[in-house]
Amino acid sequence: MSEVTKIYPSDRRALAEVSALLEQEGIRLDRHLDYISAIRDDECHLIATGSMFRNTLRCFAVDHRHQGEGLLNTIVSHLMEQQLLRGNLEVFLYTKPASARFFRDLGFYEIARVEGRLVFMENQPQGFVRCLQRFKKETADFLAARQEPHDEASPVAAIVMNANPFTLGHRYLIEQASHENALVHLFLVSEDASLFPFSVRKQLVQSGIQDLANVCLHESGPYIISNATFPSYFLPDDDTASIGHAELDLTLFGKIAAALGIRRRYVGEEPFSQVTNLYNTVMREKLPGLGIECRVVPRLAVNGHAVSASDVRQCLKDGDWETLQTLVPPATYAWLESDASREIRRRIAAARDVRHH
């Protein structure tokens, strides 16, 4: 009875059973799943389920008539074996607050929670602590390299961006923060889920900010806008899920801000993306309660139109190099013209839609 089987996306009947069991336990079937498992009883009724998306575990449920039989443990053990096969040593999970203690007993550690909605956990006892230590070390090394005294009382700000790719709009936002603060922490989303890979995005950002001496660049890691904390950013979802993900991501950001002394977060107005605009709305509501000022900067406009990375990608798709040159810094334009960008330009030309993030 405790054999775990995989549910395939083509098995609509089994998926309906999984969805029904989750609903029975007050959970909605997540659309962001790439592996679904289940346990059936001797009469082939589905009595337990658990799923994965990349390196996250989610959507657990055990039929209330079979709770206490160790089925959750069996499901989690199976999924962790699958994660090892994927090469993932850092594994995250979402669960309902009422279920968090079960996962603590299975070796997971709570990182953050959104009261009444979800708890975010990981299998590494010091994972988040190590991330904070990395940010602190990078900051100390950056300040030491500047060879300038840093006033601890002076304002410290943060920006989080994907820069897919780096545009004049991104540069404008960073300039505003740089001029108004003694130190700016720039967290570049390191998740490789964009048309421009992280290594390229980082290269273009570094080239575009090298004259701004008070901007410290960090790789965001798994705790800032990643598929673990905020999958809606990379995959379209409904507003309810996006709000929950945004609240979780900002709860974690509050802890990062406290560790680095960040008191302001800068964000550009978002006239294009519904998910990003929703995130900004939650940010404006939540950050002040965490002691962080949220400064919304109007988008840089060129020829009366707000600059966006979506437009840059569309220009590449359309071959409109004249317009593209007005939207990006010289270093970005030079790289896009070079042979190094050939494969990315080919993928953009072949893509049906290049405007999603």
mmCIF file of C-alpha atoms in Angstrom:
data_model
loop_
_atom_site.group_PDB
_atom_site.id
_atom_site.type_symbol
_atom_site.label_atom_id
_atom_site.label_comp_id
_atom_site.label_asym_id
_atom_site.label_seq_id
_atom_site.Cartn_x
_atom_site.Cartn_y
_atom_site.Cartn_z
ATOM 1 C CA MET A 1 0.000 0.000 0.000
ATOM 2 C CA SER A 2 2.933 2.375 0.566
ATOM 3 C CA GLU A 3 4.365 2.122 -2.952
ATOM 4 C CA VAL A 4 4.868 5.585 -4.472
ATOM 5 C CA THR A 5 4.005 6.023 -8.140
ATOM 6 C CA LYS A 6 4.496 8.889 -10.554
ATOM 7 C CA ILE A 7 1.455 10.636 -11.997
ATOM 8 C CA TYR A 8 1.967 11.617 -15.623
ATOM 9 C CA PRO A 9 0.546 14.867 -17.072
ATOM 10 C CA SER A 10 -1.373 12.829 -19.680
ATOM 11 C CA ASP A 11 -3.237 10.862 -16.978
ATOM 12 C CA ARG A 12 -6.194 13.200 -16.578
ATOM 13 C CA ARG A 13 -8.123 10.835 -14.339
ATOM 14 C CA ALA A 14 -5.241 10.553 -11.868
ATOM 15 C CA LEU A 15 -4.684 14.329 -11.949
ATOM 16 C CA ALA A 16 -8.341 14.845 -11.111
ATOM 17 C CA GLU A 17 -7.916 12.479 -8.151
ATOM 18 C CA VAL A 18 -4.861 14.414 -6.965
ATOM 19 C CA SER A 19 -6.741 17.692 -7.269
ATOM 20 C CA ALA A 20 -9.724 16.279 -5.369
ATOM 21 C CA LEU A 21 -7.532 14.992 -2.516
ATOM 22 C CA LEU A 22 -5.785 18.335 -2.218
ATOM 23 C CA GLU A 23 -9.094 20.187 -2.169
ATOM 24 C CA GLN A 24 -10.348 17.788 0.499
ATOM 25 C CA GLU A 25 -7.424 18.886 2.665
ATOM 26 C CA GLY A 26 -7.900 22.588 1.839
ATOM 27 C CA ILE A 27 -5.096 22.883 -0.745
ATOM 28 C CA ARG A 28 -5.269 23.971 -4.375
ATOM 29 C CA LEU A 29 -3.364 22.085 -7.065
ATOM 30 C CA ASP A 30 -0.370 24.216 -8.035
ATOM 31 C CA ARG A 31 0.026 24.791 -11.770
ATOM 32 C CA HIS A 32 3.821 24.917 -11.402
ATOM 33 C CA LEU A 33 4.621 21.225 -11.040
ATOM 34 C CA ASP A 34 7.064 19.084 -12.987
ATOM 35 C CA TYR A 35 6.693 15.878 -10.951
ATOM 36 C CA ILE A 36 3.606 14.521 -9.158
ATOM 37 C CA SER A 37 3.639 11.428 -6.953
ATOM 38 C CA ALA A 38 0.918 9.467 -5.222
ATOM 39 C CA ILE A 39 0.169 6.489 -3.004
ATOM 40 C CA ARG A 40 -2.926 4.296 -3.477
ATOM 41 C CA ASP A 41 -4.596 1.929 -1.051
ATOM 42 C CA ASP A 42 -5.312 -1.759 -1.722
ATOM 43 C CA GLU A 43 -8.484 -0.794 -3.585
ATOM 44 C CA CYS A 44 -6.544 1.644 -5.808
ATOM 45 C CA HIS A 45 -7.965 4.771 -4.161
ATOM 46 C CA LEU A 46 -5.503 7.660 -4.110
ATOM 47 C CA ILE A 47 -4.748 8.408 -0.447
ATOM 48 C CA ALA A 48 -1.579 10.527 -0.451
ATOM 49 C CA THR A 49 0.186 12.885 -2.817
ATOM 50 C CA GLY A 50 3.171 15.221 -3.037
ATOM 51 C CA SER A 51 4.764 17.112 -5.909
ATOM 52 C CA MET A 52 7.820 19.062 -7.048
ATOM 53 C CA PHE A 53 8.715 22.021 -9.185
ATOM 54 C CA ARG A 54 12.446 22.209 -9.840
ATOM 55 C CA ASN A 55 14.074 22.208 -6.379
ATOM 56 C CA THR A 56 10.875 22.883 -4.427
ATOM 57 C CA LEU A 57 8.430 20.436 -2.868
ATOM 58 C CA ARG A 58 4.755 21.372 -2.726
ATOM 59 C CA CYS A 59 1.140 20.196 -2.803
ATOM 60 C CA PHE A 60 1.190 17.567 -0.047
ATOM 61 C CA ALA A 61 -1.968 15.899 1.166
ATOM 62 C CA VAL A 62 -2.865 12.696 3.002
ATOM 63 C CA ASP A 63 -6.438 11.477 3.181
ATOM 64 C CA HIS A 64 -7.642 12.198 6.722
ATOM 65 C CA ARG A 65 -8.687 8.551 7.100
ATOM 66 C CA HIS A 66 -5.054 7.471 6.628
ATOM 67 C CA GLN A 67 -3.203 10.092 8.600
ATOM 68 C CA GLY A 68 -0.809 8.694 11.172
ATOM 69 C CA GLU A 69 0.281 5.844 8.893
ATOM 70 C CA GLY A 70 3.597 7.445 7.870
ATOM 71 C CA LEU A 71 2.463 8.170 4.307
ATOM 72 C CA LEU A 72 3.744 11.752 4.337
ATOM 73 C CA ASN A 73 7.180 10.502 5.346
ATOM 74 C CA THR A 74 7.116 8.005 2.481
ATOM 75 C CA ILE A 75 6.112 10.657 -0.052
ATOM 76 C CA VAL A 76 8.774 13.126 1.138
ATOM 77 C CA SER A 77 11.485 10.440 1.091
ATOM 78 C CA HIS A 78 10.531 9.552 -2.472
ATOM 79 C CA LEU A 79 10.613 13.184 -3.606
ATOM 80 C CA MET A 80 13.964 13.801 -1.926
ATOM 81 C CA GLU A 81 15.371 10.805 -3.826
ATOM 82 C CA GLN A 82 14.134 12.425 -7.035
ATOM 83 C CA GLN A 83 15.782 15.705 -6.026
ATOM 84 C CA LEU A 84 19.084 13.902 -5.526
ATOM 85 C CA LEU A 85 18.727 12.390 -8.991
ATOM 86 C CA ARG A 86 18.308 15.948 -10.278
ATOM 87 C CA GLY A 87 21.479 16.947 -8.472
ATOM 88 C CA ASN A 88 19.669 19.292 -6.073
ATOM 89 C CA LEU A 89 21.188 19.354 -2.581
ATOM 90 C CA GLU A 90 19.306 22.504 -1.504
ATOM 91 C CA VAL A 91 15.599 21.737 -1.440
ATOM 92 C CA PHE A 92 12.782 24.080 -0.449
ATOM 93 C CA LEU A 93 9.136 23.471 0.325
ATOM 94 C CA TYR A 94 5.866 25.289 0.868
ATOM 95 C CA THR A 95 3.324 24.053 3.342
ATOM 96 C CA LYS A 96 0.341 25.252 5.340
ATOM 97 C CA PRO A 97 1.225 26.697 8.764
ATOM 98 C CA ALA A 98 -0.646 23.867 10.483
ATOM 99 C CA SER A 99 1.562 21.293 8.732
ATOM 100 C CA ALA A 100 4.940 22.899 9.401
ATOM 101 C CA ARG A 101 5.675 20.764 12.475
ATOM 102 C CA PHE A 102 5.373 17.550 10.439
ATOM 103 C CA PHE A 103 8.061 18.751 8.056
ATOM 104 C CA ARG A 104 10.281 19.856 10.936
ATOM 105 C CA ASP A 105 10.146 16.265 12.122
ATOM 106 C CA LEU A 106 11.235 15.189 8.619
ATOM 107 C CA GLY A 107 14.362 17.350 8.707
ATOM 108 C CA PHE A 108 13.201 20.672 7.246
ATOM 109 C CA TYR A 109 13.866 24.074 8.797
ATOM 110 C CA GLU A 110 11.568 27.087 8.695
ATOM 111 C CA ILE A 111 12.969 30.161 6.940
ATOM 112 C CA ALA A 112 9.899 32.404 6.857
ATOM 113 C CA ARG A 113 6.130 32.354 7.006
ATOM 114 C CA VAL A 114 3.229 34.413 5.768
ATOM 115 C CA GLU A 115 0.762 34.207 8.627
ATOM 116 C CA GLY A 116 -2.347 32.232 7.815
ATOM 117 C CA ARG A 117 -1.107 31.411 4.300
ATOM 118 C CA LEU A 118 2.112 29.445 4.020
ATOM 119 C CA VAL A 119 5.409 28.458 5.617
ATOM 120 C CA PHE A 120 8.630 28.336 3.593
ATOM 121 C CA MET A 121 11.172 25.710 4.653
ATOM 122 C CA GLU A 122 14.470 24.211 3.465
ATOM 123 C CA ASN A 123 16.467 21.066 4.125
ATOM 124 C CA GLN A 124 19.689 22.932 5.013
ATOM 125 C CA PRO A 125 19.806 24.124 8.640
ATOM 126 C CA GLN A 126 22.124 27.049 7.827
ATOM 127 C CA GLY A 127 21.197 27.769 4.201
ATOM 128 C CA PHE A 128 19.662 31.199 4.741
ATOM 129 C CA VAL A 129 22.272 32.115 7.353
ATOM 130 C CA ARG A 130 25.051 31.330 4.864
ATOM 131 C CA CYS A 131 23.355 33.531 2.297
ATOM 132 C CA LEU A 132 23.254 36.447 4.755
ATOM 133 C CA GLN A 133 26.916 35.865 5.599
ATOM 134 C CA ARG A 134 27.789 35.985 1.892
ATOM 135 C CA PHE A 135 25.971 39.299 1.441
ATOM 136 C CA LYS A 136 27.771 40.733 4.471
ATOM 137 C CA LYS A 137 31.189 39.574 3.263
ATOM 138 C CA GLU A 138 30.593 40.941 -0.236
ATOM 139 C CA THR A 139 29.596 44.272 1.310
ATOM 140 C CA ALA A 140 32.665 44.385 3.576
ATOM 141 C CA ASP A 141 34.977 43.540 0.667
ATOM 142 C CA PHE A 142 33.290 46.175 -1.511
ATOM 143 C CA LEU A 143 33.667 48.888 1.131
ATOM 144 C CA ALA A 144 37.272 47.920 1.804
ATOM 145 C CA ALA A 145 38.087 48.126 -1.917
ATOM 146 C CA ARG A 146 36.586 51.627 -2.084
ATOM 147 C CA GLN A 147 39.070 52.790 0.556
ATOM 148 C CA GLU A 148 36.553 55.328 1.776
ATOM 149 C CA PRO A 149 35.082 55.485 5.280
ATOM 150 C CA HIS A 150 31.468 54.404 5.426
ATOM 151 C CA ASP A 151 29.183 56.279 7.790
ATOM 152 C CA GLU A 152 26.989 53.657 9.462
ATOM 153 C CA ALA A 153 24.267 56.289 9.939
ATOM 154 C CA SER A 154 24.148 57.253 6.258
ATOM 155 C CA PRO A 155 21.250 55.928 4.142
ATOM 156 C CA VAL A 156 21.556 52.472 2.596
ATOM 157 C CA ALA A 157 19.264 51.387 -0.224
ATOM 158 C CA ALA A 158 18.532 48.290 -2.280
ATOM 159 C CA ILE A 159 17.369 47.447 -5.770
ATOM 160 C CA VAL A 160 16.362 44.020 -7.063
ATOM 161 C CA MET A 161 16.346 43.547 -10.812
ATOM 162 C CA ASN A 162 16.389 40.871 -13.480
ATOM 163 C CA ALA A 163 17.860 43.078 -16.269
ATOM 164 C CA ASN A 164 16.838 40.863 -19.156
ATOM 165 C CA PRO A 165 18.827 42.624 -20.634
ATOM 166 C CA PHE A 166 20.265 45.776 -18.989
ATOM 167 C CA THR A 167 18.606 48.927 -20.379
ATOM 168 C CA LEU A 168 18.859 52.685 -19.950
ATOM 169 C CA GLY A 169 15.798 52.340 -17.716
ATOM 170 C CA HIS A 170 17.689 50.080 -15.343
ATOM 171 C CA ARG A 171 20.614 52.481 -15.415
ATOM 172 C CA TYR A 172 18.335 55.430 -14.633
ATOM 173 C CA LEU A 173 16.817 53.677 -11.597
ATOM 174 C CA ILE A 174 20.252 52.775 -10.232
ATOM 175 C CA GLU A 175 21.494 56.337 -10.778
ATOM 176 C CA GLN A 176 18.596 57.735 -8.756
ATOM 177 C CA ALA A 177 19.363 55.431 -5.847
ATOM 178 C CA SER A 178 23.107 56.059 -6.145
ATOM 179 C CA HIS A 179 22.660 59.838 -5.944
ATOM 180 C CA GLU A 180 20.331 59.687 -2.935
ATOM 181 C CA ASN A 181 22.144 57.123 -0.776
ATOM 182 C CA ALA A 182 25.617 56.450 0.560
ATOM 183 C CA LEU A 183 25.456 52.779 -0.428
ATOM 184 C CA VAL A 184 23.226 50.838 -2.802
ATOM 185 C CA HIS A 185 22.913 47.057 -2.726
ATOM 186 C CA LEU A 186 22.006 45.863 -6.214
ATOM 187 C CA PHE A 187 20.657 42.299 -6.126
ATOM 188 C CA LEU A 188 20.684 40.754 -9.581
ATOM 189 C CA VAL A 189 18.242 37.856 -9.934
ATOM 190 C CA SER A 190 20.478 34.831 -10.434
ATOM 191 C CA GLU A 191 17.756 32.372 -11.446
ATOM 192 C CA ASP A 192 18.443 31.219 -15.010
ATOM 193 C CA ALA A 193 14.870 31.395 -16.263
ATOM 194 C CA SER A 194 15.175 34.287 -18.722
ATOM 195 C CA LEU A 195 16.080 34.635 -22.387
ATOM 196 C CA PHE A 196 19.361 36.225 -21.316
ATOM 197 C CA PRO A 197 21.301 33.858 -19.018
ATOM 198 C CA PHE A 198 22.563 35.127 -15.680
ATOM 199 C CA SER A 199 26.201 35.242 -16.763
ATOM 200 C CA VAL A 200 25.328 37.622 -19.607
ATOM 201 C CA ARG A 201 22.974 39.749 -17.513
ATOM 202 C CA LYS A 202 25.672 40.117 -14.858
ATOM 203 C CA GLN A 203 28.307 41.071 -17.431
ATOM 204 C CA LEU A 204 26.071 43.770 -18.929
ATOM 205 C CA VAL A 205 25.110 45.187 -15.518
ATOM 206 C CA GLN A 206 28.740 45.314 -14.407
ATOM 207 C CA SER A 207 29.660 47.178 -17.597
ATOM 208 C CA GLY A 208 26.736 49.544 -17.155
ATOM 209 C CA ILE A 209 27.423 50.589 -13.533
ATOM 210 C CA GLN A 210 31.217 50.635 -13.354
ATOM 211 C CA ASP A 211 31.265 54.425 -12.907
ATOM 212 C CA LEU A 212 28.865 54.318 -9.924
ATOM 213 C CA ALA A 213 31.284 53.859 -7.029
ATOM 214 C CA ASN A 214 28.686 53.268 -4.305
ATOM 215 C CA VAL A 215 26.731 50.418 -5.949
ATOM 216 C CA CYS A 216 27.543 46.952 -4.592
ATOM 217 C CA LEU A 217 26.411 44.144 -6.912
ATOM 218 C CA HIS A 218 25.211 40.819 -5.441
ATOM 219 C CA GLU A 219 23.987 37.595 -7.004
ATOM 220 C CA SER A 220 20.531 37.221 -5.462
ATOM 221 C CA GLY A 221 20.710 33.490 -4.750
ATOM 222 C CA PRO A 222 17.633 31.373 -3.965
ATOM 223 C CA TYR A 223 16.085 33.722 -1.370
ATOM 224 C CA ILE A 224 15.262 36.774 -3.542
ATOM 225 C CA ILE A 225 12.855 36.426 -6.483
ATOM 226 C CA SER A 226 13.652 32.849 -7.390
ATOM 227 C CA ASN A 227 11.531 29.931 -8.479
ATOM 228 C CA ALA A 228 11.672 28.895 -4.822
ATOM 229 C CA THR A 229 10.383 32.164 -3.344
ATOM 230 C CA PHE A 230 8.433 33.745 -6.185
ATOM 231 C CA PRO A 231 7.670 31.358 -9.095
ATOM 232 C CA SER A 232 4.932 33.671 -10.361
ATOM 233 C CA TYR A 233 7.632 36.069 -11.523
ATOM 234 C CA PHE A 234 8.849 33.548 -14.079
ATOM 235 C CA LEU A 235 5.604 31.743 -14.878
ATOM 236 C CA PRO A 236 2.188 33.369 -15.264
ATOM 237 C CA ASP A 237 -0.183 32.628 -12.400
ATOM 238 C CA ASP A 238 -3.357 33.988 -10.923
ATOM 239 C CA ASP A 239 -3.325 37.018 -8.648
ATOM 240 C CA THR A 240 -3.990 35.109 -5.417
ATOM 241 C CA ALA A 241 -0.913 32.902 -5.838
ATOM 242 C CA SER A 242 1.190 35.868 -6.964
ATOM 243 C CA ILE A 243 0.256 37.849 -3.862
ATOM 244 C CA GLY A 244 1.216 34.948 -1.608
ATOM 245 C CA HIS A 245 4.558 34.533 -3.380
ATOM 246 C CA ALA A 246 5.204 38.287 -3.222
ATOM 247 C CA GLU A 247 4.478 38.377 0.518
ATOM 248 C CA LEU A 248 6.865 35.480 1.094
ATOM 249 C CA ASP A 249 9.622 37.034 -1.007
ATOM 250 C CA LEU A 250 9.274 40.363 0.813
ATOM 251 C CA THR A 251 9.260 38.670 4.217
ATOM 252 C CA LEU A 252 12.641 37.167 3.337
ATOM 253 C CA PHE A 253 13.839 40.489 1.935
ATOM 254 C CA GLY A 254 12.978 42.130 5.262
ATOM 255 C CA LYS A 255 15.399 39.769 6.988
ATOM 256 C CA ILE A 256 18.099 40.486 4.412
ATOM 257 C CA ALA A 257 17.529 44.223 4.772
ATOM 258 C CA ALA A 258 17.844 43.992 8.564
ATOM 259 C CA ALA A 259 21.181 42.175 8.212
ATOM 260 C CA LEU A 260 22.579 44.785 5.807
ATOM 261 C CA GLY A 261 21.072 47.926 7.328
ATOM 262 C CA ILE A 262 18.917 48.618 4.262
ATOM 263 C CA ARG A 263 16.249 51.240 4.903
ATOM 264 C CA ARG A 264 15.072 52.006 1.359
ATOM 265 C CA ARG A 265 14.117 49.908 -1.641
ATOM 266 C CA TYR A 266 13.891 51.474 -5.064
ATOM 267 C CA VAL A 267 11.591 50.178 -7.774
ATOM 268 C CA GLY A 268 10.596 51.474 -11.172
ATOM 269 C CA GLU A 269 6.975 52.058 -12.093
ATOM 270 C CA GLU A 270 5.568 49.039 -13.907
ATOM 271 C CA PRO A 271 3.166 49.881 -16.752
ATOM 272 C CA PHE A 272 3.644 46.602 -18.646
ATOM 273 C CA SER A 273 3.781 43.438 -16.502
ATOM 274 C CA GLN A 274 0.762 42.491 -14.388
ATOM 275 C CA VAL A 275 2.789 40.206 -12.108
ATOM 276 C CA THR A 276 5.518 42.791 -11.498
ATOM 277 C CA ASN A 277 2.949 45.528 -10.939
ATOM 278 C CA LEU A 278 1.170 43.311 -8.400
ATOM 279 C CA TYR A 279 4.504 42.677 -6.683
ATOM 280 C CA ASN A 280 5.147 46.420 -6.510
ATOM 281 C CA THR A 281 1.706 46.963 -4.985
ATOM 282 C CA VAL A 282 2.375 44.381 -2.265
ATOM 283 C CA MET A 283 5.814 45.938 -1.748
ATOM 284 C CA ARG A 284 4.363 49.391 -1.119
ATOM 285 C CA GLU A 285 1.967 47.903 1.432
ATOM 286 C CA LYS A 286 4.376 45.559 3.222
ATOM 287 C CA LEU A 287 7.797 47.238 3.287
ATOM 288 C CA PRO A 288 6.906 50.179 5.582
ATOM 289 C CA GLY A 289 5.827 47.676 8.231
ATOM 290 C CA LEU A 290 9.310 46.156 7.998
ATOM 291 C CA GLY A 291 10.935 49.544 8.522
ATOM 292 C CA ILE A 292 11.840 49.946 4.849
ATOM 293 C CA GLU A 293 10.824 52.918 2.734
ATOM 294 C CA CYS A 294 9.571 52.000 -0.733
ATOM 295 C CA ARG A 295 10.520 54.576 -3.352
ATOM 296 C CA VAL A 296 8.760 54.223 -6.694
ATOM 297 C CA VAL A 297 10.707 55.968 -9.466
ATOM 298 C CA PRO A 298 8.897 56.979 -12.688
ATOM 299 C CA ARG A 299 10.193 55.034 -15.671
ATOM 300 C CA LEU A 300 12.704 56.678 -17.960
ATOM 301 C CA ALA A 301 10.908 57.590 -21.181
ATOM 302 C CA VAL A 302 12.395 57.759 -24.665
ATOM 303 C CA ASN A 303 10.309 59.474 -27.337
ATOM 304 C CA GLY A 304 7.388 59.524 -24.923
ATOM 305 C CA HIS A 305 7.485 55.782 -24.245
ATOM 306 C CA ALA A 306 8.699 54.127 -21.038
ATOM 307 C CA VAL A 307 11.861 52.102 -21.567
ATOM 308 C CA SER A 308 11.517 48.383 -20.874
ATOM 309 C CA ALA A 309 13.556 45.250 -21.390
ATOM 310 C CA SER A 310 10.498 43.799 -23.143
ATOM 311 C CA ASP A 311 10.825 46.472 -25.836
ATOM 312 C CA VAL A 312 14.525 45.669 -26.217
ATOM 313 C CA ARG A 313 13.744 42.005 -26.775
ATOM 314 C CA GLN A 314 10.979 42.947 -29.221
ATOM 315 C CA CYS A 315 13.388 45.184 -31.145
ATOM 316 C CA LEU A 316 15.819 42.269 -31.391
ATOM 317 C CA LYS A 317 13.048 40.009 -32.629
ATOM 318 C CA ASP A 318 11.960 42.597 -35.213
ATOM 319 C CA GLY A 319 15.510 43.544 -36.210
ATOM 320 C CA ASP A 320 14.851 47.171 -35.263
ATOM 321 C CA TRP A 321 18.407 48.173 -34.350
ATOM 322 C CA GLU A 322 17.733 51.881 -34.710
ATOM 323 C CA THR A 323 15.120 51.918 -31.939
ATOM 324 C CA LEU A 324 17.124 49.438 -29.855
ATOM 325 C CA GLN A 325 20.094 51.784 -29.758
ATOM 326 C CA THR A 326 17.936 54.414 -28.009
ATOM 327 C CA LEU A 327 16.950 51.963 -25.252
ATOM 328 C CA VAL A 328 20.225 50.477 -24.011
ATOM 329 C CA PRO A 329 23.631 51.689 -22.776
ATOM 330 C CA PRO A 330 26.542 51.546 -25.252
ATOM 331 C CA ALA A 331 28.004 48.430 -23.591
ATOM 332 C CA THR A 332 24.714 46.525 -23.940
ATOM 333 C CA TYR A 333 24.326 47.598 -27.571
ATOM 334 C CA ALA A 334 27.902 46.600 -28.415
ATOM 335 C CA TRP A 335 27.402 43.156 -26.866
ATOM 336 C CA LEU A 336 24.094 42.637 -28.685
ATOM 337 C CA GLU A 337 25.827 43.450 -31.978
ATOM 338 C CA SER A 338 28.693 41.057 -31.276
ATOM 339 C CA ASP A 339 29.008 37.402 -32.243
ATOM 340 C CA ALA A 340 28.724 36.496 -28.553
ATOM 341 C CA SER A 341 24.998 37.275 -28.668
ATOM 342 C CA ARG A 342 24.250 35.236 -31.802
ATOM 343 C CA GLU A 343 22.608 32.284 -30.031
ATOM 344 C CA ILE A 344 20.445 34.536 -27.833
ATOM 345 C CA ARG A 345 19.372 36.563 -30.873
ATOM 346 C CA ARG A 346 18.465 33.317 -32.628
ATOM 347 C CA ARG A 347 16.323 32.170 -29.688
ATOM 348 C CA ILE A 348 14.592 35.553 -29.484
ATOM 349 C CA ALA A 349 13.855 35.508 -33.212
ATOM 350 C CA ALA A 350 12.320 32.039 -32.860
ATOM 351 C CA ALA A 351 10.290 32.814 -29.725
ATOM 352 C CA ARG A 352 6.571 33.418 -30.097
ATOM 353 C CA ASP A 353 6.374 35.899 -27.223
ATOM 354 C CA VAL A 354 9.416 37.795 -25.924
ATOM 355 C CA ARG A 355 7.573 40.289 -23.736
ATOM 356 C CA HIS A 356 7.058 38.143 -20.621
ATOM 357 C CA HIS A 357 9.759 39.319 -18.165
#
